[in-house]
Short mmCIF file of N, CA and C in Angstrom, two decimals:
data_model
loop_
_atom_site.label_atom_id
_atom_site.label_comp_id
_atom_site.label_asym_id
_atom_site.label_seq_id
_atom_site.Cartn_x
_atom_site.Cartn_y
_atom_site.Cartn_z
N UNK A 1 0.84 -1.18 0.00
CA UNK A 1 0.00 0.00 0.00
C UNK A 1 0.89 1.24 0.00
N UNK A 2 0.64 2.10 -0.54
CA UNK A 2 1.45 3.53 -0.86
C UNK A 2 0.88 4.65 -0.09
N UNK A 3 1.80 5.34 0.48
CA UNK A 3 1.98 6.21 1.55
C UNK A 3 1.25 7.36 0.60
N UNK A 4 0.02 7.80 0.61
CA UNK A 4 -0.59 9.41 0.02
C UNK A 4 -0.38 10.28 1.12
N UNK A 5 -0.31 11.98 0.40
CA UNK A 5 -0.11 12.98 1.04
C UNK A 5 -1.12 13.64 1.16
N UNK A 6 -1.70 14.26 2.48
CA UNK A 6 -2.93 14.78 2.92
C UNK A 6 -2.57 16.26 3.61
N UNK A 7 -3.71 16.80 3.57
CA UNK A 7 -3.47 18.07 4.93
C UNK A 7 -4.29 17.79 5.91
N UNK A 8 -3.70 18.08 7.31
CA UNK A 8 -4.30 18.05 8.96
C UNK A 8 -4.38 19.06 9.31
N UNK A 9 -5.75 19.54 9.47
CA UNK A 9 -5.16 21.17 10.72
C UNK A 9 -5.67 20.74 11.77
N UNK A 10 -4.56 21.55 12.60
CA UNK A 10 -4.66 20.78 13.81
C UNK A 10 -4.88 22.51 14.69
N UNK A 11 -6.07 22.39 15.75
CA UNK A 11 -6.49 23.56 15.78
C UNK A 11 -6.04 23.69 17.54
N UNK A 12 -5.76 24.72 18.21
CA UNK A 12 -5.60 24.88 19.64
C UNK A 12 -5.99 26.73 20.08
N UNK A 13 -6.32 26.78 20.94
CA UNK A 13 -7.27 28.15 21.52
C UNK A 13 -6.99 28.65 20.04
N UNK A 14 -6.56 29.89 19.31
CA UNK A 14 -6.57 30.78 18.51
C UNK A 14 -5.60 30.61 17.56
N UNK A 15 -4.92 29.44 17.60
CA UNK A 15 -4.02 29.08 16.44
C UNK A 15 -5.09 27.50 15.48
N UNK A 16 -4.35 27.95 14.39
CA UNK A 16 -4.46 26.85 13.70
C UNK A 16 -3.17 26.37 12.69
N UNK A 17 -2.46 25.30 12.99
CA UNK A 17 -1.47 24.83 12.33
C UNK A 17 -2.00 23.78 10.99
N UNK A 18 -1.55 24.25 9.75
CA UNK A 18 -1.53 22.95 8.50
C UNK A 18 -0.65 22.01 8.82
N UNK A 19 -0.45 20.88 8.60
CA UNK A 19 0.65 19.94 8.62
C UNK A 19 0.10 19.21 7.12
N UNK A 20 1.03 19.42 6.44
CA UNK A 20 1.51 17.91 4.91
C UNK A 20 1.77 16.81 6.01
N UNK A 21 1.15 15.85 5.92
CA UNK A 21 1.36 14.35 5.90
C UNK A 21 1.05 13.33 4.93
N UNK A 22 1.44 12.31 5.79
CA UNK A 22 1.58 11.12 4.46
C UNK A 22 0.32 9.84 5.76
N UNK A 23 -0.05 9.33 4.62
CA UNK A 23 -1.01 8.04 5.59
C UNK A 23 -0.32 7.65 6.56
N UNK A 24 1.05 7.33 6.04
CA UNK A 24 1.92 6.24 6.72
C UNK A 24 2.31 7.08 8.10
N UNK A 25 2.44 8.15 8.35
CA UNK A 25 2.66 9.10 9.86
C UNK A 25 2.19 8.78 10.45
N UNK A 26 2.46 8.68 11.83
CA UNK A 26 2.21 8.23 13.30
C UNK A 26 1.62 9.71 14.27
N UNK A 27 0.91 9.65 14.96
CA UNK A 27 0.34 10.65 16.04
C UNK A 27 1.60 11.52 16.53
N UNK A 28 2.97 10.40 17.15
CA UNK A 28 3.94 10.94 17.55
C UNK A 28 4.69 11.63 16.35
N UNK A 29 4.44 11.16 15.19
CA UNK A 29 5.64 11.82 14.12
C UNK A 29 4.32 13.51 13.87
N UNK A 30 3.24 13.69 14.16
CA UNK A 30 2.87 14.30 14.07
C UNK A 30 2.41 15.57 15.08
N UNK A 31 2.93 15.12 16.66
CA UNK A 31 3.55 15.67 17.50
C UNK A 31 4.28 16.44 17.71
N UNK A 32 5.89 15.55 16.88
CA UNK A 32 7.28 16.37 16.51
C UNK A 32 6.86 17.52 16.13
N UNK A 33 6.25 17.26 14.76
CA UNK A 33 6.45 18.73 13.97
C UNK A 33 5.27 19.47 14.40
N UNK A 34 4.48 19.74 15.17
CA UNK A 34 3.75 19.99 16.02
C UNK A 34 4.34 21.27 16.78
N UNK A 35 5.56 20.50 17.67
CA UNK A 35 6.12 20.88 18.82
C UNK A 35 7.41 21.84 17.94
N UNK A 36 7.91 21.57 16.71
CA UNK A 36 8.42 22.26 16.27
C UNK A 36 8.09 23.94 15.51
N UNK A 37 6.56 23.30 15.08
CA UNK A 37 5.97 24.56 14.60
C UNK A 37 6.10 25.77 15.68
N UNK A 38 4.98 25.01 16.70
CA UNK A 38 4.63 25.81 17.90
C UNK A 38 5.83 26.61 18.45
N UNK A 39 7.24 26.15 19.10
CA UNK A 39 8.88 26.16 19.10
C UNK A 39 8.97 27.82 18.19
N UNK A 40 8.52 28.30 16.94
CA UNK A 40 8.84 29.05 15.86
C UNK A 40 7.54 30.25 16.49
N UNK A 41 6.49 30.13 16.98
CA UNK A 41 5.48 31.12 17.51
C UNK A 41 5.22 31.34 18.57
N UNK A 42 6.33 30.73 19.97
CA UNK A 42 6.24 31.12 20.80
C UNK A 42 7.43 30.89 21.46
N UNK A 43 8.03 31.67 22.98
CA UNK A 43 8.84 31.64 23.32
C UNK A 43 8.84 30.69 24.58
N UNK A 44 7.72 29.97 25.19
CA UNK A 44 7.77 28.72 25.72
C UNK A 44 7.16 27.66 24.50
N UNK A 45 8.17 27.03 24.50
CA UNK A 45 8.03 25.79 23.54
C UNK A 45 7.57 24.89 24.48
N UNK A 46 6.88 23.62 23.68
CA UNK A 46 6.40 22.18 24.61
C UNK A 46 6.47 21.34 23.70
N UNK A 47 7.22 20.20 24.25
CA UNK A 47 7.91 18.93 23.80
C UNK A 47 6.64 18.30 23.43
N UNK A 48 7.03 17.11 22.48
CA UNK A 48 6.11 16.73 22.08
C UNK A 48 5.46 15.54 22.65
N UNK A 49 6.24 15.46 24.04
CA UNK A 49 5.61 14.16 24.81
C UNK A 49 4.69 15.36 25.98
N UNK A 50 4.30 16.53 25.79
CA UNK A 50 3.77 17.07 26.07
C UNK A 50 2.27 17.63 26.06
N UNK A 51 2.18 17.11 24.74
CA UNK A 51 1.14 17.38 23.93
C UNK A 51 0.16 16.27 23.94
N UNK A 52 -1.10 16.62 23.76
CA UNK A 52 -2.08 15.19 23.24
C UNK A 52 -2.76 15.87 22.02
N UNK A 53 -3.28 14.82 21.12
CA UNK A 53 -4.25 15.14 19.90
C UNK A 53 -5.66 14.40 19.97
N UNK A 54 -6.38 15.23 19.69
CA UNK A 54 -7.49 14.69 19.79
C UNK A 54 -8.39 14.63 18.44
N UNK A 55 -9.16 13.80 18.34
CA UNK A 55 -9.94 13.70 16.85
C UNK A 55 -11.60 13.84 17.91
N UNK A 56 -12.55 14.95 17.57
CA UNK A 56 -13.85 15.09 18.77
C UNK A 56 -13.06 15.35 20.06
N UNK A 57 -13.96 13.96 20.34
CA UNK A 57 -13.67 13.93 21.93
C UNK A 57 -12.56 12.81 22.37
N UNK A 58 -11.90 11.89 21.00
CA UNK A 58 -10.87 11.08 21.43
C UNK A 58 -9.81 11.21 20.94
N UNK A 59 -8.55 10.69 22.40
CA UNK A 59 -7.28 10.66 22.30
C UNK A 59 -6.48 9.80 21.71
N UNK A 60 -6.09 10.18 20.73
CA UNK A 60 -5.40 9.63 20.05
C UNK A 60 -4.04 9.21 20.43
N UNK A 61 -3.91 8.00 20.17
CA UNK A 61 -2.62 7.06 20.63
C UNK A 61 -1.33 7.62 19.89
N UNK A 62 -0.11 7.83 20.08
CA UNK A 62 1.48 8.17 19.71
C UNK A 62 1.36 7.02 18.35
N UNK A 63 1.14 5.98 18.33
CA UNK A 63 1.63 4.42 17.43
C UNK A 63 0.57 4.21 16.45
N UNK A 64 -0.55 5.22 16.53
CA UNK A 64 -1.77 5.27 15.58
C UNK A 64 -1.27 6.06 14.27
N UNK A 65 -1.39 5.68 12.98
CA UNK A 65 -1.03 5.90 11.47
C UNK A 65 -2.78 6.88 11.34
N UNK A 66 -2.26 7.57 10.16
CA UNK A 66 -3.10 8.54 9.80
C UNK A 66 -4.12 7.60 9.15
N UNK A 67 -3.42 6.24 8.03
CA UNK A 67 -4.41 5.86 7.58
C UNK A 67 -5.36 5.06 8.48
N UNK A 68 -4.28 4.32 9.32
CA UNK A 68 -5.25 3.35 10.40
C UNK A 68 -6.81 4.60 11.26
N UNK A 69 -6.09 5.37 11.80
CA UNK A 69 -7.43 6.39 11.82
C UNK A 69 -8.32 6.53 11.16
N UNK A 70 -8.18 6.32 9.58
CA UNK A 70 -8.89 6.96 8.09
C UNK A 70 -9.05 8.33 8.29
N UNK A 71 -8.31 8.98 9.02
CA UNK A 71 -8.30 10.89 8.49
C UNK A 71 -8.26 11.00 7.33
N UNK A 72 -9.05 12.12 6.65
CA UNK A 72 -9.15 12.43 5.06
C UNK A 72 -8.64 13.84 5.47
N UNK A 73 -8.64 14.38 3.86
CA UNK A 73 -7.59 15.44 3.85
C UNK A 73 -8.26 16.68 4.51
N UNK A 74 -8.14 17.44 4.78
CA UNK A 74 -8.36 18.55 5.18
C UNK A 74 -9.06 18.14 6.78
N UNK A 75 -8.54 17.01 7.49
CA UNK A 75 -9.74 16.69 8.88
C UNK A 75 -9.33 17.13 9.79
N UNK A 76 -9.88 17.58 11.03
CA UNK A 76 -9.38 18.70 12.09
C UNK A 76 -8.94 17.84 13.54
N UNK A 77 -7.94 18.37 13.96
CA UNK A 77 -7.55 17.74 15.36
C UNK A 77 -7.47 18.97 16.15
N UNK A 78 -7.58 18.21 17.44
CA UNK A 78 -7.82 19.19 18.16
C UNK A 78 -6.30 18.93 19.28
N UNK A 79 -5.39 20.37 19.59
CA UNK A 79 -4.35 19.92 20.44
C UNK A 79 -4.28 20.16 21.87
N UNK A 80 -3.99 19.56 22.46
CA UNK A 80 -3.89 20.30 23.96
C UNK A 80 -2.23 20.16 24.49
N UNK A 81 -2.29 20.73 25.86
CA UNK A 81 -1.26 20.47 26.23
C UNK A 81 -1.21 20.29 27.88
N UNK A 82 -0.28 19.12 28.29
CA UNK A 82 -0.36 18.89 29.54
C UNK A 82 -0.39 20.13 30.91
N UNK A 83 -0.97 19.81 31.70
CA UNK A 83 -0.81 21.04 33.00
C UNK A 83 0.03 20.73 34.21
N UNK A 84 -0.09 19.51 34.09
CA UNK A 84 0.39 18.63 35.62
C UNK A 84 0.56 16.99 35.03
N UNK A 85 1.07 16.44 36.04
CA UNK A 85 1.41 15.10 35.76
C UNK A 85 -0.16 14.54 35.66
N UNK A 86 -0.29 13.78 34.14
CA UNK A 86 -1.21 12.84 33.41
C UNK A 86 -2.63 13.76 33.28
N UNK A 87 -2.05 15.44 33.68
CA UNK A 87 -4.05 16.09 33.45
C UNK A 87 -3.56 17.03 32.23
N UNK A 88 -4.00 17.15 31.37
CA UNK A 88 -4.19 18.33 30.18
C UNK A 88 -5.13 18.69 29.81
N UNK A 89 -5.09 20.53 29.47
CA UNK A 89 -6.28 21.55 29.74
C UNK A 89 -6.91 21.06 28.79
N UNK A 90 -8.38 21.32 28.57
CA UNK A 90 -9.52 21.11 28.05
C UNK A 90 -9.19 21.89 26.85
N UNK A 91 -9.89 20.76 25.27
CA UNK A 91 -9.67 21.71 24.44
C UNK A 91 -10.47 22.87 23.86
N UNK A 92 -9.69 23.90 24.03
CA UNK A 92 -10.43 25.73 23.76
C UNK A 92 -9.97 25.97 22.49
N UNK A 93 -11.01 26.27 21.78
CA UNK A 93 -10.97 26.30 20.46
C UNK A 93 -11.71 28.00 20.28
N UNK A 94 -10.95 28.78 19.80
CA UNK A 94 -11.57 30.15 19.34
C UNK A 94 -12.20 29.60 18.01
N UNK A 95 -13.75 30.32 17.51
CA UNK A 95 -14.18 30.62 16.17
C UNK A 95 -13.85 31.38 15.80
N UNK A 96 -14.00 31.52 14.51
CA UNK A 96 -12.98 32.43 13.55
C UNK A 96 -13.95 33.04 12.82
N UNK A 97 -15.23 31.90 12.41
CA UNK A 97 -16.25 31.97 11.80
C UNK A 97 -17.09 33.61 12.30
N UNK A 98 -17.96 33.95 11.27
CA UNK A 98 -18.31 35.11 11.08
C UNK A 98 -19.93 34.30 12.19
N UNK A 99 -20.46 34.97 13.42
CA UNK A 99 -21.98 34.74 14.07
C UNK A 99 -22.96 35.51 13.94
N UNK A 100 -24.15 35.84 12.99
CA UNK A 100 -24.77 36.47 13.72
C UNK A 100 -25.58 36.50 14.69
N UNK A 101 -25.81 37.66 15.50
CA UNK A 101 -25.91 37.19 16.89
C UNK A 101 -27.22 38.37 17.61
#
C-alpha cells in the first residue's frame, strides 16, 4: 500500500497549524512537527511528549497511522497540552467563523 499525502489542521485556543502528511505518519511523528511549529510562535516551547491530539472527543494514541485512523484530507484535530502530571487543559478552540448574533 502507498503512503498518500494529505493536509491536517490541527487547531488549539486561537491558532491553527496545517501539517503535509503522508497516511503512513504516526500521532507521535505528528507531534514532533507539532512541537516544532509551535517552538517558531512562541517563546515557551512544549515537547512533544507534552502534547495530546485529539480527533472530537478522542485521544489519540502516539503508534496510531493517519491511515489506520482513516483521516481524510483537510480533517481537524484538536491539540492540547499537559498542565500537571497525566491532566491536560480542556480543548479551547476560538471561532474564527463570522456569528450572527
Amino acid at each position: 500500500m502507498s503512503s498518500t499525502k494529505l493536509y491536517l489542521r490541527v487547531e488549539r485556543r486561537n491558532q491553527t497549524f496545517c501539517l503535509l502528511c503522508e497516511t503512513s505518519d504516526t500521532i507521535a511523528s505528528l507531534k514532533t512537527q507539532l512541537a516544532l511549529a509551535a517552538s517558531q510562535h512562541s517563546t515557551d516551547g512544549v515537547d512533544a511528549d507534552q502534547m495530546r491530539l485529539l480527533l472530537d472527543t478522542t485521544v489519540l494514541e502516539d503508534d496510531s497511522t493517519i491511515a489506520g485512523l482513516e483521516l481524510k484530507d483537510d480533517a481537524v484535530l484538536y491539540l492540547v497540552y499537559a498542565v500537571a502530571d497525566n491532566e491536560y487543559e480542556s480543548v479551547d478552540v476560538v471561532s474564527t467563523a463570522f456569528q450572527e448574533g
